[in-house]
mmCIF file of C-alpha atoms and ligand atoms in Angstrom:
data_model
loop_
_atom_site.group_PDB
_atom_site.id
_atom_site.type_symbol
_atom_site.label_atom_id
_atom_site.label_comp_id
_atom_site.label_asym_id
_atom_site.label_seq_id
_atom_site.Cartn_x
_atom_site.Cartn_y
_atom_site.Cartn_z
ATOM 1 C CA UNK A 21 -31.970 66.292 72.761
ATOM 2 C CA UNK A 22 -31.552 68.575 75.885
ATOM 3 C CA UNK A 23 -30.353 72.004 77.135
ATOM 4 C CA UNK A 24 -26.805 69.686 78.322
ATOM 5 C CA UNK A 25 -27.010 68.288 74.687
ATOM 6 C CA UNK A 26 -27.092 71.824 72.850
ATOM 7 C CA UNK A 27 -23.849 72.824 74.475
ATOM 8 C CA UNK A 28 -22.434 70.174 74.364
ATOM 9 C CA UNK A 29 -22.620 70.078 70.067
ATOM 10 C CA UNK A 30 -21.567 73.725 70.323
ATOM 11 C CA UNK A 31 -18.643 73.450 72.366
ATOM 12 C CA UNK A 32 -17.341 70.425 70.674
ATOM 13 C CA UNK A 33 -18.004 72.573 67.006
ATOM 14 C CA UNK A 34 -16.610 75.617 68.437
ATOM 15 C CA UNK A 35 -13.565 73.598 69.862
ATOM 16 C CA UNK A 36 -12.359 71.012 67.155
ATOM 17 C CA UNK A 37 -14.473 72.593 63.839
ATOM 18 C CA UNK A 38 -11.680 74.047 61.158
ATOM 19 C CA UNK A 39 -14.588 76.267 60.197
ATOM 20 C CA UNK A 40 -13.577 78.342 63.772
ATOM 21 C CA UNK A 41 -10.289 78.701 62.723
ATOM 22 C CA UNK A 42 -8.228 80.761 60.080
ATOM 23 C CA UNK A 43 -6.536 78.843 57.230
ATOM 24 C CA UNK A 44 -3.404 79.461 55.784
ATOM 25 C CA UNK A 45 -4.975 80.147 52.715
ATOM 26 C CA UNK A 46 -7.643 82.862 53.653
ATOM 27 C CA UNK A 47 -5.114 84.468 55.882
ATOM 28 C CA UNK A 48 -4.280 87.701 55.482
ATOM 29 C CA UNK A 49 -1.057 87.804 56.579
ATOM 30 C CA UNK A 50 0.742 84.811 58.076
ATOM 31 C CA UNK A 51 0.805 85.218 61.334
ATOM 32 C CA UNK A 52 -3.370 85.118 61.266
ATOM 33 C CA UNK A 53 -3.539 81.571 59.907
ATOM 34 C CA UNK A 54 -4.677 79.236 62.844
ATOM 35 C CA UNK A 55 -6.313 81.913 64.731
ATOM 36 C CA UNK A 56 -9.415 81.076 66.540
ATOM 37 C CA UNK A 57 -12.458 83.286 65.873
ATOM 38 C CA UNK A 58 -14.877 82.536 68.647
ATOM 39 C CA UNK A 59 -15.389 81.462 72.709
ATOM 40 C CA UNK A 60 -17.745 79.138 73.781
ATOM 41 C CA UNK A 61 -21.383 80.585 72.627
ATOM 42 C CA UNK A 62 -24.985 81.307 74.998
ATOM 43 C CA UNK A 63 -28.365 80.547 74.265
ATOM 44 C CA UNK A 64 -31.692 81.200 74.749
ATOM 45 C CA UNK A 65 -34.455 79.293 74.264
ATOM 46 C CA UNK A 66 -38.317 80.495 73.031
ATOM 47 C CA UNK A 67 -41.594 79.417 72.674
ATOM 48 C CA UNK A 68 -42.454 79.589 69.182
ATOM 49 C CA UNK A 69 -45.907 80.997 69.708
ATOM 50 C CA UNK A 70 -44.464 83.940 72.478
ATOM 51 C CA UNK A 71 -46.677 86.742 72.031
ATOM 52 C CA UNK A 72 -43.332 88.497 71.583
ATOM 53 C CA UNK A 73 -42.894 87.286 67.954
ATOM 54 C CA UNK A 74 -46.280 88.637 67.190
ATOM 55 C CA UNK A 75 -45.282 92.052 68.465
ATOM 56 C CA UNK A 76 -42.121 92.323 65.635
ATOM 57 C CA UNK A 77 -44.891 92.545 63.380
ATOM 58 C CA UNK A 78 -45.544 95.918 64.519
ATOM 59 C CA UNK A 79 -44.027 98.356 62.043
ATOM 60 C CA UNK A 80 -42.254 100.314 65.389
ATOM 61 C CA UNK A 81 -40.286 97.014 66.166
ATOM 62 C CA UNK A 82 -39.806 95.463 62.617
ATOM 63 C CA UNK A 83 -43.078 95.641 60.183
ATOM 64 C CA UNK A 84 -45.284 92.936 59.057
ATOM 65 C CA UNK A 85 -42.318 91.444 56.812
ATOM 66 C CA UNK A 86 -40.776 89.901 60.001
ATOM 67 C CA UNK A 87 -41.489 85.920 59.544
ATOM 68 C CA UNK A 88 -43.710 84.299 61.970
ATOM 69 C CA UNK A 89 -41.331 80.871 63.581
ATOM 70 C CA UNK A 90 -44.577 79.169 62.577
ATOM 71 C CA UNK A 91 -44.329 80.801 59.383
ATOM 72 C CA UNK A 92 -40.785 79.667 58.937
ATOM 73 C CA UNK A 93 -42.189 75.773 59.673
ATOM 74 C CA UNK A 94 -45.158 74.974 60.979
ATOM 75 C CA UNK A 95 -44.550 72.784 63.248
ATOM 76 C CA UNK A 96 -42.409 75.016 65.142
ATOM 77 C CA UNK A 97 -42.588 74.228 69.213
ATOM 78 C CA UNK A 98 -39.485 76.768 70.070
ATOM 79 C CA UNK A 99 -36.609 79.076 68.638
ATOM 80 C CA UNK A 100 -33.202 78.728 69.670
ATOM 81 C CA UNK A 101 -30.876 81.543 69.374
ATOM 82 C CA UNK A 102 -27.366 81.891 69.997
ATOM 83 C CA UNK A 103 -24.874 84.103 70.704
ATOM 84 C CA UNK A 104 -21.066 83.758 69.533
ATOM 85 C CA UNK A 105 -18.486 85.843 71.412
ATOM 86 C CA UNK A 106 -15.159 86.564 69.289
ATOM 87 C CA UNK A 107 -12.096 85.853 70.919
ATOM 88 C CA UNK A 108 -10.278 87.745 73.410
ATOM 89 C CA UNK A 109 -7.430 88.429 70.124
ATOM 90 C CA UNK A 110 -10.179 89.521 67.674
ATOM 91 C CA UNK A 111 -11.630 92.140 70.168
ATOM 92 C CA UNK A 112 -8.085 93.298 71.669
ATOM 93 C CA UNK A 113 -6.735 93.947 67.946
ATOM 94 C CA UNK A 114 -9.445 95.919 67.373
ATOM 95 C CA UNK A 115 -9.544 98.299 70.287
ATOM 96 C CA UNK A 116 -6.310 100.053 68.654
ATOM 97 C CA UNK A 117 -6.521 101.886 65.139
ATOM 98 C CA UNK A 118 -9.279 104.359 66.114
ATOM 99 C CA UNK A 119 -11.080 104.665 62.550
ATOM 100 C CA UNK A 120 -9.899 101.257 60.400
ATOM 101 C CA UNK A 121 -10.918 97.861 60.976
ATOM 102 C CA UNK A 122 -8.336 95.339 61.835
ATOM 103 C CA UNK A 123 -7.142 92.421 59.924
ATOM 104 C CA UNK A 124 -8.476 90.108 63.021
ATOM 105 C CA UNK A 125 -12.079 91.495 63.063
ATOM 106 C CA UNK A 126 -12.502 91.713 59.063
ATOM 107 C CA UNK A 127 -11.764 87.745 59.827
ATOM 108 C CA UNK A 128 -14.314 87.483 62.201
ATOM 109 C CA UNK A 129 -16.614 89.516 60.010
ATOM 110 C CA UNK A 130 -16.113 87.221 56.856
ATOM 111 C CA UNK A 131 -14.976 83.892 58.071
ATOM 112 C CA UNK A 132 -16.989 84.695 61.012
ATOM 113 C CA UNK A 133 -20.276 84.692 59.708
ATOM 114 C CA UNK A 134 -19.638 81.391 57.302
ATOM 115 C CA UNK A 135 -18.482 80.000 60.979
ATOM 116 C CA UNK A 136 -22.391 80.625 62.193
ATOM 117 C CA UNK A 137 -23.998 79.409 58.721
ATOM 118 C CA UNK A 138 -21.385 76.385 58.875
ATOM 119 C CA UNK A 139 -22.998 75.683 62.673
ATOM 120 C CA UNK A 140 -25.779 76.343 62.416
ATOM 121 C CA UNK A 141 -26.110 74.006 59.343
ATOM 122 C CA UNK A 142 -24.521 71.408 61.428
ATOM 123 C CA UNK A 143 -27.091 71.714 64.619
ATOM 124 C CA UNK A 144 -29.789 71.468 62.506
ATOM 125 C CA UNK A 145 -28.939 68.392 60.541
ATOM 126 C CA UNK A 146 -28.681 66.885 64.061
ATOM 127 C CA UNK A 147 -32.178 68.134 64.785
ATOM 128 C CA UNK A 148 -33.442 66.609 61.471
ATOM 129 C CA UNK A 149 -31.444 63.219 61.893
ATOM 130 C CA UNK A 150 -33.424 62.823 65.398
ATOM 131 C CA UNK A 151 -36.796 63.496 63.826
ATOM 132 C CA UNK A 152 -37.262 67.513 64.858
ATOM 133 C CA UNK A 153 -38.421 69.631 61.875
ATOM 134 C CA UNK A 154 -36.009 72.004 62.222
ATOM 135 C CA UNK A 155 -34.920 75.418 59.912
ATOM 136 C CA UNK A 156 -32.002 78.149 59.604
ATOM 137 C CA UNK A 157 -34.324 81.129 58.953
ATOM 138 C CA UNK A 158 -31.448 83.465 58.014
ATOM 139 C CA UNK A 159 -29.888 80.451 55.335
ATOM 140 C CA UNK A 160 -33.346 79.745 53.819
ATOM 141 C CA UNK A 161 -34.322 80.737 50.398
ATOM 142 C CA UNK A 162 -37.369 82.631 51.563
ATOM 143 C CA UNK A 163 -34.814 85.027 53.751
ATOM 144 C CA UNK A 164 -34.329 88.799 52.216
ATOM 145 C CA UNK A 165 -32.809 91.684 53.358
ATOM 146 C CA UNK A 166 -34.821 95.324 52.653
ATOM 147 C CA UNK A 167 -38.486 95.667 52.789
ATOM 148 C CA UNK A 168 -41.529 98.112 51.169
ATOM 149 C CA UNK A 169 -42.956 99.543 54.216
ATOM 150 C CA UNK A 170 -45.612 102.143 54.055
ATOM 151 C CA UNK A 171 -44.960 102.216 50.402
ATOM 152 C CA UNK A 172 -40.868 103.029 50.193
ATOM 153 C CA UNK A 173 -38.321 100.920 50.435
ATOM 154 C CA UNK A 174 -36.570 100.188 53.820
ATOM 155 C CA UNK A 175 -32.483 98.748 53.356
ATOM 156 C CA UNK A 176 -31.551 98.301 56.496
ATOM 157 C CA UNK A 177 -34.308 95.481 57.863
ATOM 158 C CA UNK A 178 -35.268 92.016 57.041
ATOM 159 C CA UNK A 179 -37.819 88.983 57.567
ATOM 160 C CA UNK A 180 -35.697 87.465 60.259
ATOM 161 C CA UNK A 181 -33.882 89.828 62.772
ATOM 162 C CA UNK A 182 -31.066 88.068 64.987
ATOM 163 C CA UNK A 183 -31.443 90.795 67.347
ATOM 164 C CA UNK A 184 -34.722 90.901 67.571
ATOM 165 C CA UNK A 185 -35.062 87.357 68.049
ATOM 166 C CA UNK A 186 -32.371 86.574 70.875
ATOM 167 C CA UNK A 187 -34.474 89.531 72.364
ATOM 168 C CA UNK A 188 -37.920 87.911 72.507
ATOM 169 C CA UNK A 189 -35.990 84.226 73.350
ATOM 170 C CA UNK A 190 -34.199 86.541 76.721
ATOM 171 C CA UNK A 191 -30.453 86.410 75.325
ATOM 172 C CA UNK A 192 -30.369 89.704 75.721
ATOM 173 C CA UNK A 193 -31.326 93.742 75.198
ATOM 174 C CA UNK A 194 -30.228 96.299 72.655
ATOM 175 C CA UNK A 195 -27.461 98.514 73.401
ATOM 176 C CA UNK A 196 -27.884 102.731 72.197
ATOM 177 C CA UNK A 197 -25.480 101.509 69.241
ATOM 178 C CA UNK A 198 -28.366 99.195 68.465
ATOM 179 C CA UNK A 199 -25.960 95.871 69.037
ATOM 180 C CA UNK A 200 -27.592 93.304 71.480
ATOM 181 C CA UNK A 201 -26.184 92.785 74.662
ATOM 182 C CA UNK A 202 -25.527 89.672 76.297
ATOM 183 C CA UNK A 203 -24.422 88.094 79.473
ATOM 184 C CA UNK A 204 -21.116 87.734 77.013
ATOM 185 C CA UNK A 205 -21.236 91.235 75.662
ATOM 186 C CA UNK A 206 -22.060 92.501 72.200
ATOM 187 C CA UNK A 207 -18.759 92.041 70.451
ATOM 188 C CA UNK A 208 -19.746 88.619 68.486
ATOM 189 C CA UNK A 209 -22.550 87.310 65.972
ATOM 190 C CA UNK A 210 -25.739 85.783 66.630
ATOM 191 C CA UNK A 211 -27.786 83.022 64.626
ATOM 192 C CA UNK A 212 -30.565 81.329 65.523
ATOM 193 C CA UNK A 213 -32.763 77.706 64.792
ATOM 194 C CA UNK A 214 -36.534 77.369 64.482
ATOM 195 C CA UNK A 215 -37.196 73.745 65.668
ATOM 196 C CA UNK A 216 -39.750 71.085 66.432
ATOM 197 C CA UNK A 217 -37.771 69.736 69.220
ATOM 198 C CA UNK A 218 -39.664 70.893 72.795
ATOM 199 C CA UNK A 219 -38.558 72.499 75.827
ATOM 200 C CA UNK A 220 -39.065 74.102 78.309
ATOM 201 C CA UNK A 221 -38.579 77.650 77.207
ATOM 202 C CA UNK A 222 -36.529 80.221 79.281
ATOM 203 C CA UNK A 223 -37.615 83.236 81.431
ATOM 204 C CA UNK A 224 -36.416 86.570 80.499
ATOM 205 C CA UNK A 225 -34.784 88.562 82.828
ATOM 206 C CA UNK A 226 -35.308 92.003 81.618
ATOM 207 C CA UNK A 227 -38.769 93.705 80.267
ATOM 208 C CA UNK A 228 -37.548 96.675 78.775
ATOM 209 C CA UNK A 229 -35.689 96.655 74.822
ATOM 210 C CA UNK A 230 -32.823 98.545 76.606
ATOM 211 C CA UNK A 231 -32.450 97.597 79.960
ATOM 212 C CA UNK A 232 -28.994 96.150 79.684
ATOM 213 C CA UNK A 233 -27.811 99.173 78.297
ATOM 214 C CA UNK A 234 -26.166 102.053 80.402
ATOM 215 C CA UNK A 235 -26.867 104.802 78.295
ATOM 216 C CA UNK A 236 -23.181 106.075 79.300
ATOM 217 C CA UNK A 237 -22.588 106.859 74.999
ATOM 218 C CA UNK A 238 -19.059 105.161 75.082
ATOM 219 C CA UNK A 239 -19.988 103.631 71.733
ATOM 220 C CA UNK A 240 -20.839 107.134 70.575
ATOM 221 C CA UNK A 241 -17.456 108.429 71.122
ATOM 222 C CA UNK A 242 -15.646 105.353 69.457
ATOM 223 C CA UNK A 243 -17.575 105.499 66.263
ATOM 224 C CA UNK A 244 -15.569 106.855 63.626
ATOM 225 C CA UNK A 245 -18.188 108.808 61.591
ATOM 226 C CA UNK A 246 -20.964 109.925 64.226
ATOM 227 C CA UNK A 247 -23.381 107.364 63.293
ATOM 228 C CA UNK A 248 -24.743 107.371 67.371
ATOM 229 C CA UNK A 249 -26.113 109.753 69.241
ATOM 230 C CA UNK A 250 -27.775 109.770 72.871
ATOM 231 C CA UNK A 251 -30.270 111.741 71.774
ATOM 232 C CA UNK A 252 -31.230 110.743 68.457
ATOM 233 C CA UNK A 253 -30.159 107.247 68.662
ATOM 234 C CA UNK A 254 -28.146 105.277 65.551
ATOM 235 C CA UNK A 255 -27.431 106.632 62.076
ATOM 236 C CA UNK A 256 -28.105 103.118 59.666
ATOM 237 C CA UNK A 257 -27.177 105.242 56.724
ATOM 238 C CA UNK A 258 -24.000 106.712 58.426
ATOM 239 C CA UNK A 259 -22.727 103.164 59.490
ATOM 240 C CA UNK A 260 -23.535 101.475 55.919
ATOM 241 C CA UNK A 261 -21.641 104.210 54.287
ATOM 242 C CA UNK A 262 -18.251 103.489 56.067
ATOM 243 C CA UNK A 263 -19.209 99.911 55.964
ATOM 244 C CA UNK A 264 -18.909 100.654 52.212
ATOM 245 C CA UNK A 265 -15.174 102.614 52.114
ATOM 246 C CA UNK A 266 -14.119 99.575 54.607
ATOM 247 C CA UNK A 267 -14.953 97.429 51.762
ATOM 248 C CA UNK A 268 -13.097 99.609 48.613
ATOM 249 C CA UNK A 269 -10.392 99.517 50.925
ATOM 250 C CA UNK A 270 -10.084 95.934 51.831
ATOM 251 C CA UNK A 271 -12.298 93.741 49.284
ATOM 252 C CA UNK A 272 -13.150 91.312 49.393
ATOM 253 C CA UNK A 273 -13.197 91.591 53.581
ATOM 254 C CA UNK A 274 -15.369 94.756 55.095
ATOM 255 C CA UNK A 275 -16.174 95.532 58.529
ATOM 256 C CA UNK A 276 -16.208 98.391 61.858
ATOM 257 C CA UNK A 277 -17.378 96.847 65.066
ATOM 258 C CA UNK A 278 -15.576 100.309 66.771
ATOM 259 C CA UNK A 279 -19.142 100.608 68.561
ATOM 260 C CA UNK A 280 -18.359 96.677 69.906
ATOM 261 C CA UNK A 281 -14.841 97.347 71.816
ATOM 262 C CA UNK A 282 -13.261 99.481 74.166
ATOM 263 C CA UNK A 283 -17.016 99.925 75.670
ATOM 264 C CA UNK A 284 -18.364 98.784 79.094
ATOM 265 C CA UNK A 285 -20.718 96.027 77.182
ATOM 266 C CA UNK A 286 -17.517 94.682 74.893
ATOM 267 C CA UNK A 287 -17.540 91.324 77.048
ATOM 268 C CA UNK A 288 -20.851 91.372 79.653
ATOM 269 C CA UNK A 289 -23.324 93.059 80.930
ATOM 270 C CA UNK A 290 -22.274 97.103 82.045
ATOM 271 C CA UNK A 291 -22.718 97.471 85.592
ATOM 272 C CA UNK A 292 -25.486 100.174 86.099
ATOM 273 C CA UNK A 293 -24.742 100.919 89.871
ATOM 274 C CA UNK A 294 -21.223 101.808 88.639
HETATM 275 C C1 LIG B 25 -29.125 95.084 57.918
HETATM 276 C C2 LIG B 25 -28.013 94.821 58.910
HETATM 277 C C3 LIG B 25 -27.100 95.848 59.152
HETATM 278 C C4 LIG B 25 -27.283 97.255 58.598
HETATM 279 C C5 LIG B 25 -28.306 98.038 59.422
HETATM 280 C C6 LIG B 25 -28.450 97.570 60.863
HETATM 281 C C7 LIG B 25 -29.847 97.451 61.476
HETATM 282 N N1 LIG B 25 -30.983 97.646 60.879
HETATM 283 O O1 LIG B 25 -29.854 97.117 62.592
HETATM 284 C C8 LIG B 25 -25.824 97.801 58.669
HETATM 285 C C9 LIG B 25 -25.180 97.510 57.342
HETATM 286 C C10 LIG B 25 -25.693 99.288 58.980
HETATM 287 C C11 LIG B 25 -25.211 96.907 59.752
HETATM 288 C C12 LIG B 25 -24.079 97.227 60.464
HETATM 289 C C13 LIG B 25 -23.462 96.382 61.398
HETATM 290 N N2 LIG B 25 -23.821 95.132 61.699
HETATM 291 CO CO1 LIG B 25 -25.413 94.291 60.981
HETATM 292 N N3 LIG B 25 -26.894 93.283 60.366
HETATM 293 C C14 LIG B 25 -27.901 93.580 59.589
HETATM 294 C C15 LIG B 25 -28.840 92.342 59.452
HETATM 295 C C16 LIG B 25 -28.467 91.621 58.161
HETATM 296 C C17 LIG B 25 -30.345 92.623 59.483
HETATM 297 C C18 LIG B 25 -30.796 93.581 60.589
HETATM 298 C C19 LIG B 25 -32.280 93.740 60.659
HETATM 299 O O2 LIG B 25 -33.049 92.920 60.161
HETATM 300 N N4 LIG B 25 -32.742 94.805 61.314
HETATM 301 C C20 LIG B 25 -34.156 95.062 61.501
HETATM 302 C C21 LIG B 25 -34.412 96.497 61.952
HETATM 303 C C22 LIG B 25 -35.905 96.657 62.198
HETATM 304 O O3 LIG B 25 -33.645 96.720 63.130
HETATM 305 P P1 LIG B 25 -33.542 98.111 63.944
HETATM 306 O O4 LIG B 25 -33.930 99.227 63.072
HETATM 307 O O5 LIG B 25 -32.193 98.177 64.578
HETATM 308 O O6 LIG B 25 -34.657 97.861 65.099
HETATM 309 C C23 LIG B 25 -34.974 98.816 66.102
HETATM 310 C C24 LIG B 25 -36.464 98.868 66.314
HETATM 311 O O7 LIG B 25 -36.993 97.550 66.272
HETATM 312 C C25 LIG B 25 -36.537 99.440 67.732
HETATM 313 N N5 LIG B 25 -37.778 99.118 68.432
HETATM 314 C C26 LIG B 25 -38.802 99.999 68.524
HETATM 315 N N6 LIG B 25 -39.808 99.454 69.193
HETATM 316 C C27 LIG B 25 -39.440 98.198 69.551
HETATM 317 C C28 LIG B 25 -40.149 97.236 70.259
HETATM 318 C C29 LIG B 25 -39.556 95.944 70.466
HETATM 319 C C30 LIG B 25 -40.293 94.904 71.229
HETATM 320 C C31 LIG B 25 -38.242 95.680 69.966
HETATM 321 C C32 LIG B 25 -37.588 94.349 70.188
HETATM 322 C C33 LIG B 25 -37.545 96.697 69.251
HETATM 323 C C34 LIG B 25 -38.153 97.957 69.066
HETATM 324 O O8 LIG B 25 -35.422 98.870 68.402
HETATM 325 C C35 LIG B 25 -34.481 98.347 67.471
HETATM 326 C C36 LIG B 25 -33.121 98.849 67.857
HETATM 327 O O9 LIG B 25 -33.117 100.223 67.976
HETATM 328 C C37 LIG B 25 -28.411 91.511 60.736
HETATM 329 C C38 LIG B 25 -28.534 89.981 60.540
HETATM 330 C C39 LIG B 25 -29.931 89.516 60.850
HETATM 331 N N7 LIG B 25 -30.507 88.687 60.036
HETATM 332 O O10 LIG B 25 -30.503 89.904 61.837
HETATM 333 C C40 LIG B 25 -26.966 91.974 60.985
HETATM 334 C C41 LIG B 25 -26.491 92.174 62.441
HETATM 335 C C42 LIG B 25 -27.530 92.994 63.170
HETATM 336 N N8 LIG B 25 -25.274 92.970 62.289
HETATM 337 C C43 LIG B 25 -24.346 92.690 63.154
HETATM 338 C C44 LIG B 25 -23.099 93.370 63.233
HETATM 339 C C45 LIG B 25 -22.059 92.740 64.136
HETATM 340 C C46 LIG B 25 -22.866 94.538 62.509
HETATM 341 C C47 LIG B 25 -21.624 95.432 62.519
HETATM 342 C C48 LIG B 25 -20.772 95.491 63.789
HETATM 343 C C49 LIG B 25 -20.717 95.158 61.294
HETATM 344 C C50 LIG B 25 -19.382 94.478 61.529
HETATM 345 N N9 LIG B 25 -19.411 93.206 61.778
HETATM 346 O O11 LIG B 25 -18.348 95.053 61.496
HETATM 347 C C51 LIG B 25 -22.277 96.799 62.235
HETATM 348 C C52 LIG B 25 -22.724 97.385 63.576
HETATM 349 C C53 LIG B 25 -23.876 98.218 63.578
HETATM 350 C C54 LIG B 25 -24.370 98.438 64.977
HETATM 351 N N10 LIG B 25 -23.922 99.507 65.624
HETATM 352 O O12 LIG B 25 -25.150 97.634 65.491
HETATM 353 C C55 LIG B 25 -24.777 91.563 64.082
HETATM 354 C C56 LIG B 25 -25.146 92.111 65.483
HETATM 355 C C57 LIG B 25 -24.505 91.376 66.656
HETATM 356 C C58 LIG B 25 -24.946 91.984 67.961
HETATM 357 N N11 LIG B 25 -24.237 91.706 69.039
HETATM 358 O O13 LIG B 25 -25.904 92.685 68.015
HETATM 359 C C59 LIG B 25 -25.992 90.939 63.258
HETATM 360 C C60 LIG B 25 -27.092 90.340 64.126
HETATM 361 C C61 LIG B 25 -25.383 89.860 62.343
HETATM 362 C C62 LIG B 25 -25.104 88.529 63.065
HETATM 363 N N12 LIG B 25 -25.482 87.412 62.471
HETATM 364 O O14 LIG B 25 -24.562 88.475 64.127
HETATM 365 N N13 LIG B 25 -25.936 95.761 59.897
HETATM 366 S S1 LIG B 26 -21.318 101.599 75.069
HETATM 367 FE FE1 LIG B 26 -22.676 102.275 76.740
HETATM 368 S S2 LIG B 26 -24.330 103.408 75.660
HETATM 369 FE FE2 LIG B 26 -23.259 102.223 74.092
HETATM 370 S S3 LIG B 26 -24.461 100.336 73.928
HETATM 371 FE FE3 LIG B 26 -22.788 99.929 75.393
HETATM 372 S S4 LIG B 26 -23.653 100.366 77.425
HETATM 373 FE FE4 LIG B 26 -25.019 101.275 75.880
HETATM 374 S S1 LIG B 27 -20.097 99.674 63.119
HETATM 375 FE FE1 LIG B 27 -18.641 101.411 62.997
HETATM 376 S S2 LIG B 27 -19.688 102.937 61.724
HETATM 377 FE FE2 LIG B 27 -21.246 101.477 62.399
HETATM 378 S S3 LIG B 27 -22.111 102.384 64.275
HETATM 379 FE FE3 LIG B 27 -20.481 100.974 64.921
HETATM 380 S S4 LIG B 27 -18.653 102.250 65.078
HETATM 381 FE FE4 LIG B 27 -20.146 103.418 63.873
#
């Protein structure tokens, strides 16, 4: 299997797979079923011994929680970590109520996210049926949310950070709102595969954990209950809490993403000359 392989599977799964569109049934109103939840995906490919792995371990980036790819499997030659932009009608619908979710992104919030596990599941079987030891890290048993660092407990963290992953692969840099940019944006999920399978890894173009990001606090002025500041940087607690109301208000669907849309890094990289 190849780079040309990879996207190949994923544009053929993101294409034809039911999983990327709404059903009738989950629907929540009519008009939604048959919508398509995301584009064509990116990834990034990295060695699974970078040096950059090692440095998560560092309580400033994650803590010593964060799973080792070798830790994950042992055998582990690279990571591969992908990006999933949501379609031009998730991200439009969502640009308009200035505090509520929309119906489109709680979609690609729920049936979003069971879109990734359901690829992801998919791309690694095909790594295992060609003889690459291959593992989800974020669908394994051994994945948890919320660590004891420095003797309290930490929520918002976990042994396997998306972000922090496509970072050290070169998929992309965090944003202020803490998102990761891409060459396709923010406004999307990520997932990721530790593998076997070798090649040749890819060369970052950026050194710095923000350099993609303008700084210009757009996503400050969409959020709805000040979780992001310029100077202080993002409120976890703040965005968790309205997470919460989202989800009184529309169980068994929750989501914001106001941070994601109507912002120069919605759908690329924000020009920094501009
Ligand atoms: C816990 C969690 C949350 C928590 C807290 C978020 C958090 N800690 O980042 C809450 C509930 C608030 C939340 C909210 C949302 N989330 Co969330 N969440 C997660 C989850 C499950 C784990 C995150 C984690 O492990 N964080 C680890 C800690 C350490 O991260 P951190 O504090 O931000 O890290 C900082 C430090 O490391 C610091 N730093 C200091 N020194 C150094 C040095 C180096 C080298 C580096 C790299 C960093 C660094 O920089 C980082 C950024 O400031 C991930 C899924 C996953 N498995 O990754 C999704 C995930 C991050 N969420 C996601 C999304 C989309 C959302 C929401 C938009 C919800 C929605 N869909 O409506 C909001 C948006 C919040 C925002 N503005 O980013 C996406 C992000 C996609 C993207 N483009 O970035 C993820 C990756 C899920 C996915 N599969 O796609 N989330
Ligand atoms: S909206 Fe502006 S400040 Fe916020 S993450 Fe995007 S580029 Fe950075
Ligand atoms: S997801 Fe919503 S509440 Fe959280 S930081 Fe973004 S805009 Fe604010």
């Amino acid at each position: 299997m190849d780079r040309q392989d990879i996207a190949k599977i994923a544009l053929e799964f993101v294409q034809n797979s039911n999983y990327n569109y709404i059903s009738k049934d989950n629907a929540i109103t009519e008009e939604l079923a048959g919508m398509k939840i995301f584009d064509e995906p990116i990834f990034a490919i990295g060695a699974a011994d970078d040096d950059g792995f090692q440095l998560l371990k560092n309580p400033i980036a994650i803590g010593e929680h964060f799973l080792l790819p070798r830790e994950w499997t042992p055998n582990a030659n690279i990571v591969i970590s992908y990006f999933f932009p949501f379609t031009e009608e998730i991200i439009k619908s969502n640009r308009k109520d200035k505090h509520w979710p929309s119906n489109e992104w709680l979609h690609g919030r729920i049936e979003g996210q069971n879109f990734i596990k359901e690829f992801s599941m998919f791309f690694n079987k095909k790594l295992n049926d060609e003889g690459y030891e291959s593992l989800i890290p974020a669908f394994d048993s051994r994945f948890h949310l919320g660590s004891v660092i420095n003797d309290e407990f930490q929520e918002f963290t976990s042994n396997w950070s998306e972000r922090h992953v496509a970072f050290v692969c070169g998929l992309g840099t965090f944003g202020l709102s803490k998102g990761l940019i891409t060459e396709k944006g923010m406004a999307g999920r990520l997932g990721s595969v530790v593998t076997q399978l070798k090649l040749e890894p890819d060369k970052k173009r950026y050194k710095d954990v923000y350099e993609y990001c303008t700084m210009c606090g757009a996503c400050v002025r969409k959020c709805p209950v000040d979780a992001i500041s310029v100077d202080t940087g993002k409120d976890h607690k703040k965005c968790s809490d309205f997470l919460d109301t989202t989800k009184e208000k529309y169980k068994p669907r929750y989501g914001c993403g106001k941070c994601q849309v109507s912002v120069p890094c919605e759908r690329r990289i924000p020009n920094k000359s501009k």
